[in-house]
Short mmCIF file of C-alpha atoms in Angstrom, two decimals:
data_model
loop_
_atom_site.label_atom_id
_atom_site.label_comp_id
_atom_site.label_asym_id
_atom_site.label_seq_id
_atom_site.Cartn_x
_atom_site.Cartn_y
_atom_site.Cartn_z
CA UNK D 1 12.49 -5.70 19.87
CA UNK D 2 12.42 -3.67 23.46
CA UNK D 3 15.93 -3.70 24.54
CA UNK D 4 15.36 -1.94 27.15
CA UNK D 5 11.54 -2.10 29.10
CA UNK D 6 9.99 0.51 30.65
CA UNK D 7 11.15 1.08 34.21
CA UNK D 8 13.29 3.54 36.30
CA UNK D 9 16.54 3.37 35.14
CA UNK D 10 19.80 3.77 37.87
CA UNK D 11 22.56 5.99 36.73
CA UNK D 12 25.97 4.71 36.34
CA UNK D 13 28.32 4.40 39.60
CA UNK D 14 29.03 5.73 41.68
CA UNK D 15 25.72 7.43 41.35
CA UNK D 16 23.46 3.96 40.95
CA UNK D 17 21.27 5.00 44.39
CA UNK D 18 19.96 7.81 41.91
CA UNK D 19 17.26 7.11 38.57
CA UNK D 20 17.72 8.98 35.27
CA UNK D 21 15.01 11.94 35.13
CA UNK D 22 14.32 14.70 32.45
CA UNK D 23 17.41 16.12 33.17
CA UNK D 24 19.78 14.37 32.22
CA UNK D 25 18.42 14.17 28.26
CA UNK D 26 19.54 16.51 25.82
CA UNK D 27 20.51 16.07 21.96
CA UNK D 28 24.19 15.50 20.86
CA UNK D 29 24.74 13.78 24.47
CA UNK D 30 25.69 10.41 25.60
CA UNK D 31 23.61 8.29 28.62
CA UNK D 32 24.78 4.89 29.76
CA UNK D 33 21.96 2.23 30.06
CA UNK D 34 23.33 -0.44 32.30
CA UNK D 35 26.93 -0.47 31.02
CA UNK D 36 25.93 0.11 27.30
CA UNK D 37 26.79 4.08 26.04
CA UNK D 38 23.91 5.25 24.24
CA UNK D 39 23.98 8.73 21.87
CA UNK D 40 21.03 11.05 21.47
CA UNK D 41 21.58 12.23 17.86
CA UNK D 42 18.17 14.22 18.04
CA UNK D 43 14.56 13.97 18.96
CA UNK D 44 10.66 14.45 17.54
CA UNK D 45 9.16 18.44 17.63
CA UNK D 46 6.92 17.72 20.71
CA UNK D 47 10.00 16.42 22.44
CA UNK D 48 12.06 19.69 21.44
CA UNK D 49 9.02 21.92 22.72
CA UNK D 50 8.90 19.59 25.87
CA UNK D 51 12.57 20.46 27.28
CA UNK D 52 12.38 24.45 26.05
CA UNK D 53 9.69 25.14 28.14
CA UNK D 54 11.04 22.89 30.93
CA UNK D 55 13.89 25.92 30.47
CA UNK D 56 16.23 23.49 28.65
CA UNK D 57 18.70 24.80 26.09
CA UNK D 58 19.24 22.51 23.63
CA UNK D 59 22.30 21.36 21.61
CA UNK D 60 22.29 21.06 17.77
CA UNK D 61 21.51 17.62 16.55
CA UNK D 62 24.06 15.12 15.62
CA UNK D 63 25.02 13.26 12.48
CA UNK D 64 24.38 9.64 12.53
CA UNK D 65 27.50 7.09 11.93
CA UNK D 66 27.01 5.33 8.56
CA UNK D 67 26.43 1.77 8.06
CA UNK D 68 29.18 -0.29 6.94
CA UNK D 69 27.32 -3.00 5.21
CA UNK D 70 24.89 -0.70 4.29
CA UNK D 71 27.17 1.67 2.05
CA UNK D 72 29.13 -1.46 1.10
CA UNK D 73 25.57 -2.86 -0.44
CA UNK D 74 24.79 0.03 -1.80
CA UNK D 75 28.13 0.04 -3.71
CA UNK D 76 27.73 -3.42 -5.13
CA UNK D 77 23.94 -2.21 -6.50
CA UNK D 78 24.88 0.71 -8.05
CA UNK D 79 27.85 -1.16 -9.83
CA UNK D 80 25.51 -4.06 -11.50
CA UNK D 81 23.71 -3.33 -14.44
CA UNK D 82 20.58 -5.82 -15.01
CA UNK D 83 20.89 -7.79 -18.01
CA UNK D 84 17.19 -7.90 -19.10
CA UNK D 85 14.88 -5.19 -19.80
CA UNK D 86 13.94 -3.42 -16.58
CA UNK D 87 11.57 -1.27 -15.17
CA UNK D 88 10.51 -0.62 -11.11
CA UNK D 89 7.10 -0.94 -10.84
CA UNK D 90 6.31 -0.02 -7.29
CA UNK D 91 3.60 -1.53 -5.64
CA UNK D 92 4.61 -1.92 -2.11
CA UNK D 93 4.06 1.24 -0.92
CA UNK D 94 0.30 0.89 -1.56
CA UNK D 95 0.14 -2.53 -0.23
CA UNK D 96 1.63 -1.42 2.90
CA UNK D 97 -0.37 1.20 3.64
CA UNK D 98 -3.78 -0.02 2.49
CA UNK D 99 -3.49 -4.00 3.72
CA UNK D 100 -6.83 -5.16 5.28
CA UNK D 101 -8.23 -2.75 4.23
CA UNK D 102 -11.61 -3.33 1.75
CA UNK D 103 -14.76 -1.34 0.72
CA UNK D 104 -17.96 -3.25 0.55
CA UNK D 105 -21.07 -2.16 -1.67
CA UNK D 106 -24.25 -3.75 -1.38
CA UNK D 107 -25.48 -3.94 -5.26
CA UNK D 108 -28.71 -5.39 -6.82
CA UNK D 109 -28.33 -7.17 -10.43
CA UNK D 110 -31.45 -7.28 -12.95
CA UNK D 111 -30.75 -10.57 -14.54
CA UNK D 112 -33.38 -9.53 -17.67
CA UNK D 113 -32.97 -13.19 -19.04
CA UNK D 114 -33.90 -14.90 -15.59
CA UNK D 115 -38.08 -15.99 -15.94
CA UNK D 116 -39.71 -13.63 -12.89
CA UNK D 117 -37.03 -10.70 -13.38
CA UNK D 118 -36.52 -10.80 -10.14
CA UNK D 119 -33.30 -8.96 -8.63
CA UNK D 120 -30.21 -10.67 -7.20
CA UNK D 121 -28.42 -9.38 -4.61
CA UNK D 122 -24.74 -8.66 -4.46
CA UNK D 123 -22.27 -8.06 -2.06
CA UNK D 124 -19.00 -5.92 -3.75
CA UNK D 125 -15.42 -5.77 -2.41
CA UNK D 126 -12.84 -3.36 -3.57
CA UNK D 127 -9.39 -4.35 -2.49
CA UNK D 128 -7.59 -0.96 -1.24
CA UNK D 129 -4.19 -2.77 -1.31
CA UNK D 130 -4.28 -3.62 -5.47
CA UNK D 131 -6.85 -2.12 -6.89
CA UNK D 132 -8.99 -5.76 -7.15
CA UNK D 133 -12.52 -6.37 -7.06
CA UNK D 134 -14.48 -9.57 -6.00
CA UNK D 135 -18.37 -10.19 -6.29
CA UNK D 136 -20.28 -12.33 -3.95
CA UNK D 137 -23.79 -13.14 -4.21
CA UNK D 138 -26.31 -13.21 -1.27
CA UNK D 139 -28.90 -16.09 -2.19
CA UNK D 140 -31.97 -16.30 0.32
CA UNK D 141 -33.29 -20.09 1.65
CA UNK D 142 -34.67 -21.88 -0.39
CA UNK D 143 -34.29 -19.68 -3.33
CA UNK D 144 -33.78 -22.67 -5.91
CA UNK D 145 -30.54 -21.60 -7.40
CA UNK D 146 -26.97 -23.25 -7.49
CA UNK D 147 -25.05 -21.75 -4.98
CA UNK D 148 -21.53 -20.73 -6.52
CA UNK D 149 -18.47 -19.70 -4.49
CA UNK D 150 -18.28 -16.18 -6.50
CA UNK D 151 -20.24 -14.20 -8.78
CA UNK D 152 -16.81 -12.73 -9.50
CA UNK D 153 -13.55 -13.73 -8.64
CA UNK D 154 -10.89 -11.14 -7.38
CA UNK D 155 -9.18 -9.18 -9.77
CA UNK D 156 -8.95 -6.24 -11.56
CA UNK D 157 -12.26 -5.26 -13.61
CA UNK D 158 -12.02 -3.70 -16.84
CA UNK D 159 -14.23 -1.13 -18.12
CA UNK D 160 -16.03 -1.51 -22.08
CA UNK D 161 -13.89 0.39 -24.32
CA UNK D 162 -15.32 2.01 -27.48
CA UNK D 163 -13.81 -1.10 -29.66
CA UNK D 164 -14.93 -3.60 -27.06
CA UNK D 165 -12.71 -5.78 -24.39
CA UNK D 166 -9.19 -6.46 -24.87
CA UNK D 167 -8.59 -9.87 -25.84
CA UNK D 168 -5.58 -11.69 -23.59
CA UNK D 169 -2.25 -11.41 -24.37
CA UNK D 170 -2.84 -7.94 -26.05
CA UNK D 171 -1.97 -5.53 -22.42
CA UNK D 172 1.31 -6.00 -21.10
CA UNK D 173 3.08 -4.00 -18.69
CA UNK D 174 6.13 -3.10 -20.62
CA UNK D 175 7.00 -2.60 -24.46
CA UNK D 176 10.56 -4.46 -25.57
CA UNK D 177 12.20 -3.10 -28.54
CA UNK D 178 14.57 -5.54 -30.43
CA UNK D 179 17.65 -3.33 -31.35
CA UNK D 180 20.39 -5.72 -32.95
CA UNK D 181 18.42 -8.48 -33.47
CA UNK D 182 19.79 -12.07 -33.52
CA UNK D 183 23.00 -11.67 -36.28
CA UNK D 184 25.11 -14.05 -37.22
CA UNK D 185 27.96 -13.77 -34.86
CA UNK D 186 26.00 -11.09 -32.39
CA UNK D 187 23.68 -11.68 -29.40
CA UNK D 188 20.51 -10.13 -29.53
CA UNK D 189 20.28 -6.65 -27.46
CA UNK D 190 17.00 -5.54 -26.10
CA UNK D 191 15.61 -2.56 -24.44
CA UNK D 192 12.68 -0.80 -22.69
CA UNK D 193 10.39 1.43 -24.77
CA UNK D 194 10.41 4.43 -22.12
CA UNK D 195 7.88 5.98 -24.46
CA UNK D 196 5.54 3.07 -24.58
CA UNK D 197 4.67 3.88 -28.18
CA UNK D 198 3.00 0.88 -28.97
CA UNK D 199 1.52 0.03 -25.66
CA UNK D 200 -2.58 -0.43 -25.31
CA UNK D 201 -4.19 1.11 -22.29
CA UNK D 202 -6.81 -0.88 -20.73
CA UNK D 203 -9.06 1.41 -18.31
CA UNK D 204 -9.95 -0.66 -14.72
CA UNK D 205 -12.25 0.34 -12.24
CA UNK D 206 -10.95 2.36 -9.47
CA UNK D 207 -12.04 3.42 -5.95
CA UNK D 208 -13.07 6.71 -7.75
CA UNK D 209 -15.75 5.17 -9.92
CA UNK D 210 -17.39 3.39 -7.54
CA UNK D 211 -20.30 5.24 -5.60
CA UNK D 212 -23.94 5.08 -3.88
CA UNK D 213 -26.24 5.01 -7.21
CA UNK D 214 -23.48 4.05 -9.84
CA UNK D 215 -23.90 1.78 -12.41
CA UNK D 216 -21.13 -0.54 -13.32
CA UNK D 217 -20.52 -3.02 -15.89
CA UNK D 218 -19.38 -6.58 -14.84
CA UNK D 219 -18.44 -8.16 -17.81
CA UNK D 220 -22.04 -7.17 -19.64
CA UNK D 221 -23.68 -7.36 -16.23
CA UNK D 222 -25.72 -4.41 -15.62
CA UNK D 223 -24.65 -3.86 -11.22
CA UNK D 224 -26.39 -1.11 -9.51
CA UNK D 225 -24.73 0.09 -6.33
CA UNK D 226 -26.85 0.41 -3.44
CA UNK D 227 -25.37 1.08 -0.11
CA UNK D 228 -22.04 0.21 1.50
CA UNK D 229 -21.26 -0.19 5.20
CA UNK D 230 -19.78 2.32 7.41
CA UNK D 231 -16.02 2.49 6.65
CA UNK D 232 -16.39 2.66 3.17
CA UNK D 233 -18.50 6.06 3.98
CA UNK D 234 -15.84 7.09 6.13
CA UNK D 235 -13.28 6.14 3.73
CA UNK D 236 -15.18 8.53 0.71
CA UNK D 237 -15.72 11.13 3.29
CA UNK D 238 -12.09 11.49 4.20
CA UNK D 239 -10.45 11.01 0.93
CA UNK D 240 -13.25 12.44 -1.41
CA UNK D 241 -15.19 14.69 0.38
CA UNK D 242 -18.50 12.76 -0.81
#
Protein backbone atom coordinates (compact mmCIF):
# COMPACT_ATOMS: atom_id res chain seq x y z
CA UNK A 1 0.00 0.00 0.00
CA UNK A 2 0.91 4.01 0.33
CA UNK A 3 3.40 4.11 3.01
CA UNK A 4 3.85 7.27 2.75
CA UNK A 5 0.68 9.83 1.41
CA UNK A 6 1.06 12.64 -0.48
CA UNK A 7 1.94 15.73 1.52
CA UNK A 8 4.93 18.07 2.25
CA UNK A 9 7.38 16.21 3.82
CA UNK A 10 9.82 18.00 6.85
CA UNK A 11 13.45 17.26 6.61
CA UNK A 12 15.21 15.58 9.34
CA UNK A 13 16.44 17.76 12.50
CA UNK A 14 17.63 19.97 13.06
CA UNK A 15 16.28 21.17 9.79
CA UNK A 16 12.36 19.92 10.41
CA UNK A 17 11.05 23.89 10.00
CA UNK A 18 12.15 23.18 6.25
CA UNK A 19 10.01 20.60 3.48
CA UNK A 20 11.91 18.35 1.04
CA UNK A 21 11.82 20.10 -2.57
CA UNK A 22 13.38 19.04 -6.00
CA UNK A 23 16.56 19.54 -4.66
CA UNK A 24 17.29 17.41 -2.53
CA UNK A 25 16.55 14.17 -5.09
CA UNK A 26 19.17 12.72 -7.02
CA UNK A 27 20.01 8.91 -7.93
CA UNK A 28 22.51 6.84 -5.82
CA UNK A 29 21.43 9.18 -2.71
CA UNK A 30 19.83 8.55 0.55
CA UNK A 31 16.57 10.83 2.01
CA UNK A 32 15.12 10.15 5.43
CA UNK A 33 11.23 9.99 5.53
CA UNK A 34 10.29 10.53 9.11
CA UNK A 35 13.11 8.54 10.75
CA UNK A 36 13.12 5.74 8.03
CA UNK A 37 16.48 6.06 5.45
CA UNK A 38 15.27 5.65 2.10
CA UNK A 39 17.83 4.98 -1.17
CA UNK A 40 17.17 6.29 -4.65
CA UNK A 41 18.73 3.47 -6.74
CA UNK A 42 17.45 5.26 -10.02
CA UNK A 43 14.48 6.82 -11.66
CA UNK A 44 12.01 6.71 -15.03
CA UNK A 45 13.48 8.78 -18.45
CA UNK A 46 11.01 11.73 -17.94
CA UNK A 47 12.30 11.98 -14.41
CA UNK A 48 16.07 11.96 -15.69
CA UNK A 49 15.11 14.72 -18.38
CA UNK A 50 13.18 16.57 -15.51
CA UNK A 51 16.36 17.29 -13.14
CA UNK A 52 18.95 17.90 -16.37
CA UNK A 53 17.16 20.66 -17.50
CA UNK A 54 16.42 21.87 -13.93
CA UNK A 55 20.58 22.04 -14.32
CA UNK A 56 20.94 18.88 -12.18
CA UNK A 57 23.91 16.58 -12.68
CA UNK A 58 23.08 13.35 -12.03
CA UNK A 59 24.84 10.36 -10.36
CA UNK A 60 25.03 6.87 -11.95
CA UNK A 61 22.33 4.56 -10.82
CA UNK A 62 22.71 2.11 -8.09
CA UNK A 63 22.54 -1.65 -7.78
CA UNK A 64 19.69 -2.95 -5.85
CA UNK A 65 20.44 -5.27 -2.58
CA UNK A 66 19.27 -8.85 -3.33
CA UNK A 67 16.56 -10.62 -1.65
CA UNK A 68 17.40 -13.10 0.83
CA UNK A 69 14.41 -15.30 0.60
CA UNK A 70 14.19 -14.59 -2.78
CA UNK A 71 17.67 -16.12 -3.93
CA UNK A 72 17.21 -18.71 -1.17
CA UNK A 73 13.78 -19.79 -3.20
CA UNK A 74 15.22 -19.61 -6.15
CA UNK A 75 17.92 -22.08 -4.98
CA UNK A 76 15.52 -24.67 -3.69
CA UNK A 77 13.60 -24.47 -7.42
CA UNK A 78 16.37 -24.85 -9.43
CA UNK A 79 17.57 -27.89 -7.23
CA UNK A 80 14.08 -30.00 -7.61
CA UNK A 81 13.52 -31.86 -10.55
CA UNK A 82 9.60 -32.65 -11.16
CA UNK A 83 8.85 -36.17 -11.11
CA UNK A 84 6.12 -36.29 -13.83
CA UNK A 85 6.23 -35.25 -17.30
CA UNK A 86 6.34 -31.46 -17.51
CA UNK A 87 5.82 -28.77 -19.68
CA UNK A 88 5.03 -24.67 -18.86
CA UNK A 89 2.24 -23.76 -20.63
CA UNK A 90 1.87 -20.07 -20.05
CA UNK A 91 -1.33 -18.60 -19.99
CA UNK A 92 -1.18 -15.89 -17.48
CA UNK A 93 0.34 -13.41 -19.27
CA UNK A 94 -2.64 -13.23 -21.66
CA UNK A 95 -5.12 -13.43 -18.97
CA UNK A 96 -3.61 -10.57 -17.30
CA UNK A 97 -3.48 -8.37 -19.87
CA UNK A 98 -6.72 -9.07 -21.72
CA UNK A 99 -9.22 -9.71 -18.44
CA UNK A 100 -12.65 -8.02 -19.04
CA UNK A 101 -12.02 -7.62 -21.91
CA UNK A 102 -14.68 -9.23 -24.78
CA UNK A 103 -15.64 -8.57 -28.47
CA UNK A 104 -19.28 -8.75 -29.30
CA UNK A 105 -20.67 -9.51 -32.94
CA UNK A 106 -24.12 -9.16 -33.75
CA UNK A 107 -24.78 -12.36 -36.20
CA UNK A 108 -27.98 -13.56 -37.99
CA UNK A 109 -28.48 -17.56 -38.30
CA UNK A 110 -30.64 -19.08 -41.33
CA UNK A 111 -32.10 -22.00 -39.55
CA UNK A 112 -33.06 -23.70 -43.28
CA UNK A 113 -35.00 -26.51 -41.34
CA UNK A 114 -37.17 -23.96 -39.22
CA UNK A 115 -40.99 -23.73 -41.27
CA UNK A 116 -40.99 -19.68 -42.35
CA UNK A 117 -37.02 -19.54 -42.79
CA UNK A 118 -37.04 -16.86 -40.90
CA UNK A 119 -33.58 -15.54 -39.39
CA UNK A 120 -32.51 -15.72 -35.74
CA UNK A 121 -30.59 -13.33 -34.25
CA UNK A 122 -27.38 -13.78 -32.37
CA UNK A 123 -25.38 -12.01 -30.12
CA UNK A 124 -21.35 -13.38 -30.24
CA UNK A 125 -18.70 -12.99 -27.52
CA UNK A 126 -15.07 -13.63 -28.00
CA UNK A 127 -13.24 -13.91 -24.74
CA UNK A 128 -9.81 -11.84 -25.20
CA UNK A 129 -8.42 -13.45 -21.99
CA UNK A 130 -8.62 -17.44 -23.44
CA UNK A 131 -9.43 -17.46 -26.64
CA UNK A 132 -13.38 -18.68 -25.76
CA UNK A 133 -16.44 -18.02 -27.50
CA UNK A 134 -20.10 -17.94 -26.18
CA UNK A 135 -23.40 -17.53 -28.32
CA UNK A 136 -26.47 -15.91 -27.05
CA UNK A 137 -29.61 -15.63 -28.82
CA UNK A 138 -31.86 -12.47 -28.96
CA UNK A 139 -35.58 -13.86 -29.15
CA UNK A 140 -38.28 -11.01 -29.75
CA UNK A 141 -41.88 -11.09 -27.53
CA UNK A 142 -43.88 -13.29 -28.19
CA UNK A 143 -41.85 -15.06 -30.72
CA UNK A 144 -43.15 -18.69 -29.70
CA UNK A 145 -39.86 -20.32 -29.08
CA UNK A 146 -38.26 -21.93 -25.87
CA UNK A 147 -36.09 -19.56 -24.48
CA UNK A 148 -32.63 -21.33 -23.68
CA UNK A 149 -29.87 -19.85 -21.50
CA UNK A 150 -27.22 -20.21 -24.56
CA UNK A 151 -27.17 -20.93 -28.08
CA UNK A 152 -23.55 -21.77 -27.24
CA UNK A 153 -21.84 -22.21 -24.19
CA UNK A 154 -18.29 -20.65 -23.62
CA UNK A 155 -15.48 -22.35 -24.93
CA UNK A 156 -13.21 -22.77 -27.48
CA UNK A 157 -14.84 -23.39 -31.09
CA UNK A 158 -13.31 -25.64 -33.44
CA UNK A 159 -13.16 -25.17 -37.03
CA UNK A 160 -14.35 -28.39 -39.74
CA UNK A 161 -11.28 -30.08 -40.67
CA UNK A 162 -10.97 -31.85 -44.05
CA UNK A 163 -11.63 -35.41 -42.16
CA UNK A 164 -14.38 -33.89 -40.05
CA UNK A 165 -14.41 -32.97 -36.05
CA UNK A 166 -12.15 -34.51 -33.68
CA UNK A 167 -13.83 -36.91 -31.59
CA UNK A 168 -12.99 -36.40 -27.53
CA UNK A 169 -10.22 -37.76 -26.02
CA UNK A 170 -8.23 -37.67 -29.37
CA UNK A 171 -6.38 -33.69 -28.68
CA UNK A 172 -4.36 -33.50 -25.75
CA UNK A 173 -1.98 -30.98 -24.81
CA UNK A 174 1.10 -33.02 -24.40
CA UNK A 175 2.48 -36.40 -25.96
CA UNK A 176 4.06 -38.98 -23.10
CA UNK A 177 6.47 -41.43 -24.34
CA UNK A 178 6.86 -44.66 -22.20
CA UNK A 179 10.71 -45.28 -22.14
CA UNK A 180 11.38 -48.33 -19.68
CA UNK A 181 8.15 -49.46 -19.38
CA UNK A 182 6.84 -51.31 -16.28
CA UNK A 183 9.80 -54.33 -15.83
CA UNK A 184 9.94 -56.65 -13.46
CA UNK A 185 12.01 -55.13 -10.78
CA UNK A 186 12.03 -51.39 -12.54
CA UNK A 187 9.60 -48.45 -12.21
CA UNK A 188 8.24 -47.18 -15.21
CA UNK A 189 10.12 -43.86 -16.60
CA UNK A 190 8.24 -41.43 -18.70
CA UNK A 191 8.97 -38.41 -20.68
CA UNK A 192 7.73 -35.45 -22.79
CA UNK A 193 7.68 -35.82 -26.58
CA UNK A 194 9.38 -32.25 -27.24
CA UNK A 195 8.73 -33.07 -30.88
CA UNK A 196 5.09 -33.82 -30.52
CA UNK A 197 5.34 -36.44 -33.25
CA UNK A 198 2.21 -37.98 -32.74
CA UNK A 199 0.20 -35.06 -31.57
CA UNK A 200 -3.22 -33.98 -33.64
CA UNK A 201 -3.73 -30.30 -34.21
CA UNK A 202 -7.16 -29.13 -33.83
CA UNK A 203 -7.60 -25.52 -35.54
CA UNK A 204 -9.99 -23.01 -33.11
CA UNK A 205 -11.33 -19.87 -34.01
CA UNK A 206 -9.31 -16.91 -33.21
CA UNK A 207 -9.81 -13.12 -32.92
CA UNK A 208 -8.25 -13.10 -36.48
CA UNK A 209 -11.04 -15.01 -38.16
CA UNK A 210 -13.68 -13.26 -36.94
CA UNK A 211 -14.86 -10.09 -39.00
CA UNK A 212 -17.87 -7.78 -40.34
CA UNK A 213 -19.30 -10.20 -43.26
CA UNK A 214 -17.59 -13.55 -42.18
CA UNK A 215 -19.12 -16.66 -42.19
CA UNK A 216 -18.46 -19.07 -39.43
CA UNK A 217 -19.35 -22.51 -38.67
CA UNK A 218 -20.92 -23.32 -35.21
CA UNK A 219 -20.94 -26.81 -35.01
CA UNK A 220 -22.81 -27.15 -38.71
CA UNK A 221 -24.51 -23.84 -38.01
CA UNK A 222 -24.18 -21.60 -40.87
CA UNK A 223 -23.48 -17.76 -38.51
CA UNK A 224 -23.17 -14.71 -40.53
CA UNK A 225 -21.47 -11.81 -38.80
CA UNK A 226 -23.15 -8.64 -38.96
CA UNK A 227 -21.95 -5.78 -36.93
CA UNK A 228 -20.18 -5.52 -33.58
CA UNK A 229 -20.24 -2.61 -31.12
CA UNK A 230 -17.72 0.02 -30.77
CA UNK A 231 -14.70 -1.48 -28.92
CA UNK A 232 -14.51 -4.37 -30.88
CA UNK A 233 -13.96 -1.76 -33.97
CA UNK A 234 -11.51 -0.07 -31.98
CA UNK A 235 -9.96 -3.19 -30.92
CA UNK A 236 -9.52 -4.40 -35.01
CA UNK A 237 -8.50 -0.94 -35.79
CA UNK A 238 -5.63 -0.85 -33.36
CA UNK A 239 -4.37 -4.31 -33.58
CA UNK A 240 -5.29 -5.12 -37.29
CA UNK A 241 -5.48 -2.15 -39.08
CA UNK A 242 -9.10 -3.20 -40.44
Amino acid sequence: GTIVRRHRIPLPPPHEDQFYTIDHFNINTEVIFYARRYKIVDCDQFTKNFLRKMGVRLNTPASRPDDPYTKERQKVLDSMNPLRPYERIDTLKQFLEHDGQVLRFFCVWDDPESMFHDPRELVLHYYLSDDTIDIKEILPVNSGRDAVPLFLRRDKLPKYAPTGLYQPGTITSRTVLNVFGNLVGNKGRYILDNRKTGAVHQEFYRDSDLKIGAVINVWGRKIMLCDCDQFTKEYYRTKYGI
